[in-house]
Coordinates of C-alpha atoms in Angstrom, one line a residue:
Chain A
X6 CA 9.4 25.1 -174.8
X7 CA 7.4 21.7 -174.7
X8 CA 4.8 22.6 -172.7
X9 CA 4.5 25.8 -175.3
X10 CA 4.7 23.1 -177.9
X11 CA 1.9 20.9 -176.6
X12 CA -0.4 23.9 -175.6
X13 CA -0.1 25.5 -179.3
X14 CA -0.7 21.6 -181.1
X15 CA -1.9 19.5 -178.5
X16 CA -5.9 20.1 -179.8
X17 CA -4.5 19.4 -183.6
X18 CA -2.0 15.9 -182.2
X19 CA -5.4 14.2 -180.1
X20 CA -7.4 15.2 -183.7
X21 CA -4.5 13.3 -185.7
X22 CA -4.2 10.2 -183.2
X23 CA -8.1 10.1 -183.3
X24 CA -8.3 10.4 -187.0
X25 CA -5.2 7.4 -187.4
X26 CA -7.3 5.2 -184.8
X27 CA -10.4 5.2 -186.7
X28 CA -8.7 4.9 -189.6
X29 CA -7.3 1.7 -188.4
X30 CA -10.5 0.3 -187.0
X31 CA -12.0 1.1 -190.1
X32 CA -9.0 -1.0 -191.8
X33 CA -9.7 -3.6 -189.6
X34 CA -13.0 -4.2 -189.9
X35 CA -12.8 -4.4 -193.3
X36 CA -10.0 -6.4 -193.6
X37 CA -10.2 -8.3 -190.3
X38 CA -8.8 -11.6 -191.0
X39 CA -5.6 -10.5 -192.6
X40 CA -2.6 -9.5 -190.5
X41 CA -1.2 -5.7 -191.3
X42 CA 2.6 -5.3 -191.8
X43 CA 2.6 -4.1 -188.5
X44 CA 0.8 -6.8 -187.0
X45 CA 2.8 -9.2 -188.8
X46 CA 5.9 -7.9 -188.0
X47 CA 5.0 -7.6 -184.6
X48 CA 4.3 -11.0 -184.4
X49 CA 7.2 -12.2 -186.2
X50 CA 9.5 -10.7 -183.7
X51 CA 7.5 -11.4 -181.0
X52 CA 6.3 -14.9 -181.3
X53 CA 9.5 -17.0 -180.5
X54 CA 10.2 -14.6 -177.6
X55 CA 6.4 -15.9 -176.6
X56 CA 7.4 -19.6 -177.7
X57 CA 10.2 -19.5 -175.2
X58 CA 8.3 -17.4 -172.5
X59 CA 5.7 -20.1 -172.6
X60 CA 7.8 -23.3 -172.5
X61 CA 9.7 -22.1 -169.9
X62 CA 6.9 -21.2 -168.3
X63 CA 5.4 -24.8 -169.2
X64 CA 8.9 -26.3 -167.7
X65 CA 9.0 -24.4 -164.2
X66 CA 5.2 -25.3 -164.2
X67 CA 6.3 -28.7 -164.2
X68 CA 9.1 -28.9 -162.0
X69 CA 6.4 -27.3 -159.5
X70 CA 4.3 -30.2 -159.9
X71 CA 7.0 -32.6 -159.5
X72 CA 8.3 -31.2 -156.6
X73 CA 5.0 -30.2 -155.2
X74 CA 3.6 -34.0 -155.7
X75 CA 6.7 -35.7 -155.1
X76 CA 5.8 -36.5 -151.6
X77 CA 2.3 -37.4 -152.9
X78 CA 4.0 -39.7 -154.9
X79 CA 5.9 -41.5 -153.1
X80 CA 3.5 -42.1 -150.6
X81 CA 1.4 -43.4 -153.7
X82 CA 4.1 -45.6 -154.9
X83 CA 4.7 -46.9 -151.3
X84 CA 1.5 -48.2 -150.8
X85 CA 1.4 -49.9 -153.9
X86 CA 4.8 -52.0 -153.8
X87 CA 3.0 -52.8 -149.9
X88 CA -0.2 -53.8 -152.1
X89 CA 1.7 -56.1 -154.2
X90 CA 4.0 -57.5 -151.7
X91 CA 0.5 -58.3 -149.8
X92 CA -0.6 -59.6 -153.3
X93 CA 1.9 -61.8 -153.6
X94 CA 2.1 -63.2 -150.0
X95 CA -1.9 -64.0 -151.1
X96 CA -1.0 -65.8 -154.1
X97 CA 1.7 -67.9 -151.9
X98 CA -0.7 -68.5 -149.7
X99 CA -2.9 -69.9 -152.3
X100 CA -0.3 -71.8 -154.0
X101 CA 0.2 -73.4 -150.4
X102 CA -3.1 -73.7 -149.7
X103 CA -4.0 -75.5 -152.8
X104 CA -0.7 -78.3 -152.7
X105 CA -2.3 -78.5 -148.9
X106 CA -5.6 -79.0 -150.5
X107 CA -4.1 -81.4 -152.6
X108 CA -2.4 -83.5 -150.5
X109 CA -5.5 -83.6 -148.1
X110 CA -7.5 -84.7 -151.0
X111 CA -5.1 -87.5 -152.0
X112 CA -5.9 -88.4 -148.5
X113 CA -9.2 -88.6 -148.6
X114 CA -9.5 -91.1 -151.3
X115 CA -7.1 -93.3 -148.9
X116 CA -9.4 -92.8 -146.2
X117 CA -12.4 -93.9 -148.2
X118 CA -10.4 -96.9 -149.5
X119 CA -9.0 -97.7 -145.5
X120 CA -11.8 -96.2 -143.4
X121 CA -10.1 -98.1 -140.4
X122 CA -7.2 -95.8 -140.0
X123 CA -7.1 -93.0 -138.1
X124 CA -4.4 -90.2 -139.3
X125 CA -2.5 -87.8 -137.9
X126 CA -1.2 -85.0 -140.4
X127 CA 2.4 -84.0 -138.9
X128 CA 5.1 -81.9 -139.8
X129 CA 8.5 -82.7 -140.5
X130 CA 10.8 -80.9 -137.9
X131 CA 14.0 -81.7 -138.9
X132 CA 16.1 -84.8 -140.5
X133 CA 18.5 -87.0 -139.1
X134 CA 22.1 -86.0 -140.8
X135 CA 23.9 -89.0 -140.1
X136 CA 25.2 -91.5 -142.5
X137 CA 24.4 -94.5 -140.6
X138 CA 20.7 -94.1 -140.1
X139 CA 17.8 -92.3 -142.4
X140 CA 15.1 -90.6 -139.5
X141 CA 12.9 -88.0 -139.2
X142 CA 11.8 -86.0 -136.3
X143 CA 8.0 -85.1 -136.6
X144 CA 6.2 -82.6 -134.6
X145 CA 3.3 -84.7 -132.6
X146 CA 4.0 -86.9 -130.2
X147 CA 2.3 -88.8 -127.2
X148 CA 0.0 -86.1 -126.9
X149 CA -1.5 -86.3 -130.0
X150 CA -2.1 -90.0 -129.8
X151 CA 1.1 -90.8 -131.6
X152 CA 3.1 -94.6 -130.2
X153 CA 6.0 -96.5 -131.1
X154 CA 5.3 -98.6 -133.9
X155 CA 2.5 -96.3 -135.3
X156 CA 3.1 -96.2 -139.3
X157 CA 3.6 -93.1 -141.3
X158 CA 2.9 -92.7 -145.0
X159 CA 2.7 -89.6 -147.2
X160 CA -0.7 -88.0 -148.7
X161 CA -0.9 -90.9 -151.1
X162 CA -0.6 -93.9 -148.8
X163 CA 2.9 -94.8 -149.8
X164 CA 5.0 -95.9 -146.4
X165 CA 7.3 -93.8 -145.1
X166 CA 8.7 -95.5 -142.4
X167 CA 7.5 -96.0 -138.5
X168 CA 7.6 -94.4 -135.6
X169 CA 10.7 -95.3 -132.8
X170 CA 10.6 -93.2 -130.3
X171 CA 7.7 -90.7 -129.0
X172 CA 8.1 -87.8 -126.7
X173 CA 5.5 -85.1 -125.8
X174 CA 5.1 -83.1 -129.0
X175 CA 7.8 -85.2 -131.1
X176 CA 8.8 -88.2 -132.4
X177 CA 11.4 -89.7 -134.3
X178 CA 10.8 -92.0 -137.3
X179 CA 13.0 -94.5 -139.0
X180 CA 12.6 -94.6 -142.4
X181 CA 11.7 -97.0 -145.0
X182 CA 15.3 -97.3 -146.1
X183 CA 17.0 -97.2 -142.0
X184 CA 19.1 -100.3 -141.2
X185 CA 16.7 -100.6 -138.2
X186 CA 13.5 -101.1 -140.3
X187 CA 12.1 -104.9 -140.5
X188 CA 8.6 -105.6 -141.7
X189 CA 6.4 -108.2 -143.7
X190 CA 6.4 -107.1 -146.9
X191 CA 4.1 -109.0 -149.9
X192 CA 4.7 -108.5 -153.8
X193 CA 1.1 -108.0 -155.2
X194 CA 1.5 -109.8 -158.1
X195 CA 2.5 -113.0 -156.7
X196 CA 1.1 -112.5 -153.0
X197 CA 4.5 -113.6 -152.1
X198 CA 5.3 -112.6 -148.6
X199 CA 9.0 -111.8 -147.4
X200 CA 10.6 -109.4 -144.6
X201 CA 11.2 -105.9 -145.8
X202 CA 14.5 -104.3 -144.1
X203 CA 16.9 -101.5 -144.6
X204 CA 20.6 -102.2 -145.3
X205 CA 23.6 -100.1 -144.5
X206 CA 24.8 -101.6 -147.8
X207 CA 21.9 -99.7 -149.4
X208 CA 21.3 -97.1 -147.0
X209 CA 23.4 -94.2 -149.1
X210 CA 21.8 -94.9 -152.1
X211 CA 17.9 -94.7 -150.4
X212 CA 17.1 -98.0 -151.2
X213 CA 15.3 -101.4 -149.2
X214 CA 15.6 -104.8 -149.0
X215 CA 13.1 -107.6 -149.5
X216 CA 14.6 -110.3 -148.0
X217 CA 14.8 -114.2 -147.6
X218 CA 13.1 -114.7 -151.2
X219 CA 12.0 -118.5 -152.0
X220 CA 14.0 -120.2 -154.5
X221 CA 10.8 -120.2 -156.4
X222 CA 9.9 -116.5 -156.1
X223 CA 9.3 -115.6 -159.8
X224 CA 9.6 -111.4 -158.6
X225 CA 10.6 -109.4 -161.5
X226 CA 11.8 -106.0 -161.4
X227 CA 8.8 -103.4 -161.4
X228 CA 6.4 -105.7 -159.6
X229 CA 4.9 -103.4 -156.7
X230 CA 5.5 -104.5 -152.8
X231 CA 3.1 -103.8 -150.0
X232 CA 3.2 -104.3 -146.5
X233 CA 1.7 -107.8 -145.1
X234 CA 0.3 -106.5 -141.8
X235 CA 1.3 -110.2 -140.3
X236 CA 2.0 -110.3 -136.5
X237 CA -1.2 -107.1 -136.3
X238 CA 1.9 -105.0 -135.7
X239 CA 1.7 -103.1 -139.0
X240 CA -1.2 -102.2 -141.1
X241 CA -1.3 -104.7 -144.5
X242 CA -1.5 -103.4 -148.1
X243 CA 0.7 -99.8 -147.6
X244 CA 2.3 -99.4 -150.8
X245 CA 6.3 -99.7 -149.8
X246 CA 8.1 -99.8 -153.2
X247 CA 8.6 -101.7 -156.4
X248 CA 11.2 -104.2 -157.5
X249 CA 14.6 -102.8 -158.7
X250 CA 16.7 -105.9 -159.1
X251 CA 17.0 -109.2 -157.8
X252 CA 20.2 -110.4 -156.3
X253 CA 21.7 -113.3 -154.2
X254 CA 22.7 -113.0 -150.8
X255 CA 26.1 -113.1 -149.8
X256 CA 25.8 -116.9 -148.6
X257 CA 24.3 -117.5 -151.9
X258 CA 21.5 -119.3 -149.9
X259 CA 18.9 -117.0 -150.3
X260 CA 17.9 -114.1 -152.8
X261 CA 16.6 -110.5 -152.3
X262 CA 14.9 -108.2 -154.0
X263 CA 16.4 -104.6 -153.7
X264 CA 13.3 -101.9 -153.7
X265 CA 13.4 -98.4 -154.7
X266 CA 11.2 -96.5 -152.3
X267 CA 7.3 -95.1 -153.3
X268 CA 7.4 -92.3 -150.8
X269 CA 9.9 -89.4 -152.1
X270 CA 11.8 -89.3 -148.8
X271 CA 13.7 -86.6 -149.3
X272 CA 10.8 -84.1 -150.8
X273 CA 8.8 -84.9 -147.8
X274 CA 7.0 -81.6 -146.3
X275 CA 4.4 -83.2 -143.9
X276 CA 3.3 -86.1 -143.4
X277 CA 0.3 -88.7 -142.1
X278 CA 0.5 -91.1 -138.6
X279 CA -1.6 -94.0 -138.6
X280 CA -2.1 -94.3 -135.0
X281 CA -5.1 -96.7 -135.4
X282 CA -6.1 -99.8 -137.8
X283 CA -8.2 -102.7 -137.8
X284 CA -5.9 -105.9 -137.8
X285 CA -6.5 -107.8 -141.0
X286 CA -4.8 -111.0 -141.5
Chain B
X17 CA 42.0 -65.4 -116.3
X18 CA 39.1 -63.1 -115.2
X19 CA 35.8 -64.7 -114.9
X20 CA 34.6 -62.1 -117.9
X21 CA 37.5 -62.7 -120.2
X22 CA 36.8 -66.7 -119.8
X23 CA 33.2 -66.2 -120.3
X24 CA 33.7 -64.1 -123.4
X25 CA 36.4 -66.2 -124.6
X26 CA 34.1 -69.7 -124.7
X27 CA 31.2 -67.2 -126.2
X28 CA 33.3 -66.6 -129.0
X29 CA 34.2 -70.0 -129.3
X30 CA 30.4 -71.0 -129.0
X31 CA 29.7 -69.0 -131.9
X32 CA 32.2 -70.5 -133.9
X33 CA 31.0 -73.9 -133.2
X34 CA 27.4 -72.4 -134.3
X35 CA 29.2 -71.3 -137.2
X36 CA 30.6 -75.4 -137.9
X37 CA 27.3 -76.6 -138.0
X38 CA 25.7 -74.3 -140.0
X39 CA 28.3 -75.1 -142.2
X40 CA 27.4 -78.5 -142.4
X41 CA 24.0 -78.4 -142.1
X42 CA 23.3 -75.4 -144.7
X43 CA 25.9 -76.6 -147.0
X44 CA 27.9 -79.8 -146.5
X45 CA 24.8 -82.1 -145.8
X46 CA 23.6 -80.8 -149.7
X47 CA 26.5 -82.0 -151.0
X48 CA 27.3 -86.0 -150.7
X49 CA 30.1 -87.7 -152.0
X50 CA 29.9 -91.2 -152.8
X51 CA 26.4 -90.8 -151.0
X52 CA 27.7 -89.9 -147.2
X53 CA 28.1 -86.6 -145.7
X54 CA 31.5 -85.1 -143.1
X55 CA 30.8 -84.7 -139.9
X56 CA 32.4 -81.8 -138.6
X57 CA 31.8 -81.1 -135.3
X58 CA 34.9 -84.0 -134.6
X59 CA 37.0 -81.9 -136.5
X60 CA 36.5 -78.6 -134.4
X61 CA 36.6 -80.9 -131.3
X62 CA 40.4 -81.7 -132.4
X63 CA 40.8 -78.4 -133.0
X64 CA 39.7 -76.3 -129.9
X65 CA 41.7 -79.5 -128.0
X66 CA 44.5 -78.8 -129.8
X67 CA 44.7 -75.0 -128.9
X68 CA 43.7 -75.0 -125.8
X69 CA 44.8 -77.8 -124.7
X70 CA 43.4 -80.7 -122.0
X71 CA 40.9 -78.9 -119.9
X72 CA 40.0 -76.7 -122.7
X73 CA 39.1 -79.6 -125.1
X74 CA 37.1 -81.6 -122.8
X75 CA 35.2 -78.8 -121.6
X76 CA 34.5 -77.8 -125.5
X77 CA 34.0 -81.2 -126.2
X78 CA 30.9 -81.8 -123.3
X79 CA 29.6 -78.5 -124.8
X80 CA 29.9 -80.0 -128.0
X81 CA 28.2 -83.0 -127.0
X82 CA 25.3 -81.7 -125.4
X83 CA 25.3 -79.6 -128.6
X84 CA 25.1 -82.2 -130.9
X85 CA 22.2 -83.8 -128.9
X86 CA 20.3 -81.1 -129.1
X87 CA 20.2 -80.3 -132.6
X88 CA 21.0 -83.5 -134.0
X89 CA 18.2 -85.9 -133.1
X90 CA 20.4 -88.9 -134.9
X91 CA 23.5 -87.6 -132.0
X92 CA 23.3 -90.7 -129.6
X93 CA 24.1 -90.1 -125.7
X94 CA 27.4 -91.8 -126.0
X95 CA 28.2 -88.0 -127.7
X96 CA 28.2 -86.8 -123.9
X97 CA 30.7 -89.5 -123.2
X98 CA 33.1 -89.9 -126.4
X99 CA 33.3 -85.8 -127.4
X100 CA 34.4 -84.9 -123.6
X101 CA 37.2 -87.5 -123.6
X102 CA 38.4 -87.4 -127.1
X103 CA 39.0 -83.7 -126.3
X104 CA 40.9 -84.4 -123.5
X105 CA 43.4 -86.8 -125.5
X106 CA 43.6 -84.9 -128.3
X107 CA 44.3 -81.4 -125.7
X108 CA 47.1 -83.7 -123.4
X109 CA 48.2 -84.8 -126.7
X110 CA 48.9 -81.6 -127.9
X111 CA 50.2 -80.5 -124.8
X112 CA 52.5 -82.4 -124.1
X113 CA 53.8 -84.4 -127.2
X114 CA 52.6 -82.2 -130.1
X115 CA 52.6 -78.3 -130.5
X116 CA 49.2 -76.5 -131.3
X117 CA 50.0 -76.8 -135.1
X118 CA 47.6 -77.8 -138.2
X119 CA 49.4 -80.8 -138.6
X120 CA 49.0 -81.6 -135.0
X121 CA 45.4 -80.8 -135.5
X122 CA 45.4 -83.1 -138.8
X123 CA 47.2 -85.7 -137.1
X124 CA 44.7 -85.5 -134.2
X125 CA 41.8 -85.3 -136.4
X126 CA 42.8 -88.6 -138.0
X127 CA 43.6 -90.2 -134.6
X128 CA 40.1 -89.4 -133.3
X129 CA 37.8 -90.0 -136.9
X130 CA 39.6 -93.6 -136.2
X131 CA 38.5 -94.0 -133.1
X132 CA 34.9 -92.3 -133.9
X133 CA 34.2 -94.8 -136.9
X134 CA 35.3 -97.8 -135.4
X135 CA 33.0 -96.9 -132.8
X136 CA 30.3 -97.0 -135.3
X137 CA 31.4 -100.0 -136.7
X138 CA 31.3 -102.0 -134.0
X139 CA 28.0 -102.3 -133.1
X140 CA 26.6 -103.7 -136.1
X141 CA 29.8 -105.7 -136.7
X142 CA 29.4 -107.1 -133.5
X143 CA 24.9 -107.3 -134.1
X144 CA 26.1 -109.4 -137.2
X145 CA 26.8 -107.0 -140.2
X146 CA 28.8 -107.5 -143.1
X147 CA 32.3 -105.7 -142.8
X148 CA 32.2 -104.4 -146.3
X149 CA 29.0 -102.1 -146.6
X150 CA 30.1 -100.4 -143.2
X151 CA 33.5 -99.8 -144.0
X152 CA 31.9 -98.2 -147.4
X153 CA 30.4 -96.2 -145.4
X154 CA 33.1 -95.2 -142.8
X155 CA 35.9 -94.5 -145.1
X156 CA 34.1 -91.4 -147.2
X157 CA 32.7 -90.6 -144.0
X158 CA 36.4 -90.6 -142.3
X159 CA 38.0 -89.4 -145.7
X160 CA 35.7 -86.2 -146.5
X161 CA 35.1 -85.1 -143.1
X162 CA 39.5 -85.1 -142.9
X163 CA 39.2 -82.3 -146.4
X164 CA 37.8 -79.9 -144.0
X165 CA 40.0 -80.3 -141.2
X166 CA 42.0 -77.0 -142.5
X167 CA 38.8 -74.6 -142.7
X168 CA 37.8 -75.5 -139.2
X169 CA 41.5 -75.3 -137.9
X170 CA 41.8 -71.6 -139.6
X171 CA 38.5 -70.6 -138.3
X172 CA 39.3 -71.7 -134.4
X173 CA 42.7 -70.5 -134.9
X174 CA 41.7 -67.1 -135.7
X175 CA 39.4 -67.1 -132.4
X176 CA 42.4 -68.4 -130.8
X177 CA 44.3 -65.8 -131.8
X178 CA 41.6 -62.9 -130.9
X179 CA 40.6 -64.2 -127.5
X180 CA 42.3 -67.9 -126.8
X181 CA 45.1 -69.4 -124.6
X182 CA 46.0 -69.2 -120.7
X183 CA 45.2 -73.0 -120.9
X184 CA 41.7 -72.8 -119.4

């Protein structure tokens, strides 16, 4: 019956559909840029549906990305924490470098001021805990040069204390403020001379003692105190402290000067061993 | 008491000891009172002599000794000599008149910080030295290093407990 159908009208349906397509291209042509009903209503249905087809699309397009780059990535994001942990090693480096630099070039102006010592830079390897003595250990000892006796001062010149005992690649230092420590000591102002020495008395506050003062010492708190370098055991003119107070000795005999320290003993990183000096008197 | 049960026993009791020091080097050392530091490797001394008695605590204590000397560069070689004994007085002590208690520990603690500081006193006393200035010295030292007697007894008494005893 269909095939009857479509042999009788099938001539007269491709004329119609012909006629209705030219008709439409003719429509279009001349009226192009506006959308028909049909069109419009197409498109109206149609477009969301798009909308949606293409953000999803957008979406899995991503999540392909992501997981396809991921690795890529990571790897990326690896190297760069590395880069700035090897960033910021450099910049600690430099940081070190330059207080090194620092400290070398306070040094230097002490060596053009005292071109007869000889130094020796040293690190501090530990410090003495006890509560009866203030000591360091340094790490150079008899084979860098380094004797008993030997001063030590920091970058700027400022005594630290002396060198007791001396092993192969060590040695131990008393400090400025250890109850062992006794050394001519001379306040600048008033070229006074008198004998530096630590105190247990003043040992757990890091203070010194200038000792056996003349009743006619006219030292006033503030005045600076260097080293005398009598006997030629000691270097003269290292800067050991400056006047805290002035007090009388237990006897009442005598008077001392108690001295607050120039080095900062307990900040100490590294340190400088004068191991030679020309003895001036 | 198998050789490897003694050897694992003083191991753990090694490590304890490492324990003490950094204990007072990391912390205690940072944090002076009235301008002194403790010194607690007397205290653990007491306390291994204490629970293990005689033999124990001198053995502990010549450990102890050569311990202190090598980290400590201030430890004198009279540590070799004192530690050794004091841990053998304090362990008979606690053998034989006390009981392996804290208080015995405490009470040992005290007996040997008395007998450490006058020790150090002497010396200078003897050199010439003012009483005063070294006894303001001795007492914090005696006093706060006595505050951690109970930390250091717990802490050997729990290795005591794990791995301790037979007297050895």
């Amino acid at each position: 019956m269909k095939k009857k159908f479509f042999k009788t009208n099938g001539i007269l349906i491709l004329l119609i559909a012909v006629v209705l397509t030219l008709l439409a291209g003719l429509y279009s042509a001349m009226f192009g840029s506006k959308a028909s009903f049909v069109t419009n209503a197409w498109g109206i249905v149609t477009t969301p549906v798009q909308k949606l087809v293409s953000e999803f699309t957008s979406w899995a397009g991503h999540i392909y990305s992501y997981t396809y780059e991921f690795d890529t990535l990571k790897k990326e994001n690896q190297e760069l924490k590395q880069q700035i942990a090897d960033m910021q090693e450099k910049v600690r480096d430099g940081e070190a470098s330059t207080a090194e630099n620092e400290r070398f070039r306070t040094l230097l102006n002490l060596q053009k001021k005292r071109r007869d010592f000889t130094f020796e830079n040293a690190a501090i390897a530990d410090r003495g805990s006890s509560n009866w003595s203030s000591t360091l250990t340094l790490g150079k000892g008899a084979a860098n040069g380094v004797k008993v006796d030997n001063c030590v001062v920091n970058a700027a010149g400022d005594l630290v204390g002396i060198v007791t005992q001396v092993g192969t690649n060590w040695c131990t230092v008393i400090t400025v403020t250890d109850p062992g420590l006794e050394l001519g000591g001379t306040i600048l102002r008033t070229s006074e001379t008198a004998i530096l020495e630590g105190s247990l008395e003043l040992l757990k506050s890091g203070r010194l003692k200038l000792s056996y003062l003349s009743e006619q010492s006219d030292v006033v708190n503030g005045d600076l105190v260097i080293t005398s370098g009598k006997g030629g055991v000691y270097p003269s003119g290292l800067v050991v402290g400056y006047v805290e107070n002035v007090r009388n000795d237990v006897s009442g005999a005598t008077r001392y000067a108690v001295l607050s320290p120039a080095a900062d003993l307990r900040n100490l990183t590294e340190v400088f061993i004068i191991k030679s000096f020309d003895i001036v008197e | 008491m198998p050789i490897r049960n003694w050897m694992i026993k003083w191991s753990v009791y090694s490590l304890a000891l490492l324990l003490v020091y950094f204990l007072q080097t990391l912390v205690t050392d940072r944090i002076l009172i009235f301008g002194v530091r403790p010194d607690l490797i007397p205290v653990a001394i007491a306390a291994v002599a204490v629970l293990e008695g005689g033999v124990g605590g001198a053995g502990f204590g010549l450990g102890a000794g050569l311990f202190s000397l090598a980290v400590f560069h201030s430890a004198g070689i009279l540590a070799l000599l004192i530690y050794p004994l004091a841990g053998a007085l304090v362990g008979l002590l606690a053998e034989y008149v006390l009981q392996n208690t804290f208080l015995s520990c405490a009470l040992c603690v005290l007996i040997f910080f008395t007998v450490l500081e006058l020790w150090r006193i002497l010396p200078p006393l003897i050199g010439g030295a003012a009483f005063l200035p070294l006894l303001g010295i001795a007492l914090p030292e005696f006093l706060y290093s006595l505050l951690f007697t109970l930390p250091v007894y717990a802490l050997f008494r729990s290795v005591y407990k794990r791995v301790g005893g037979f007297w050895l």
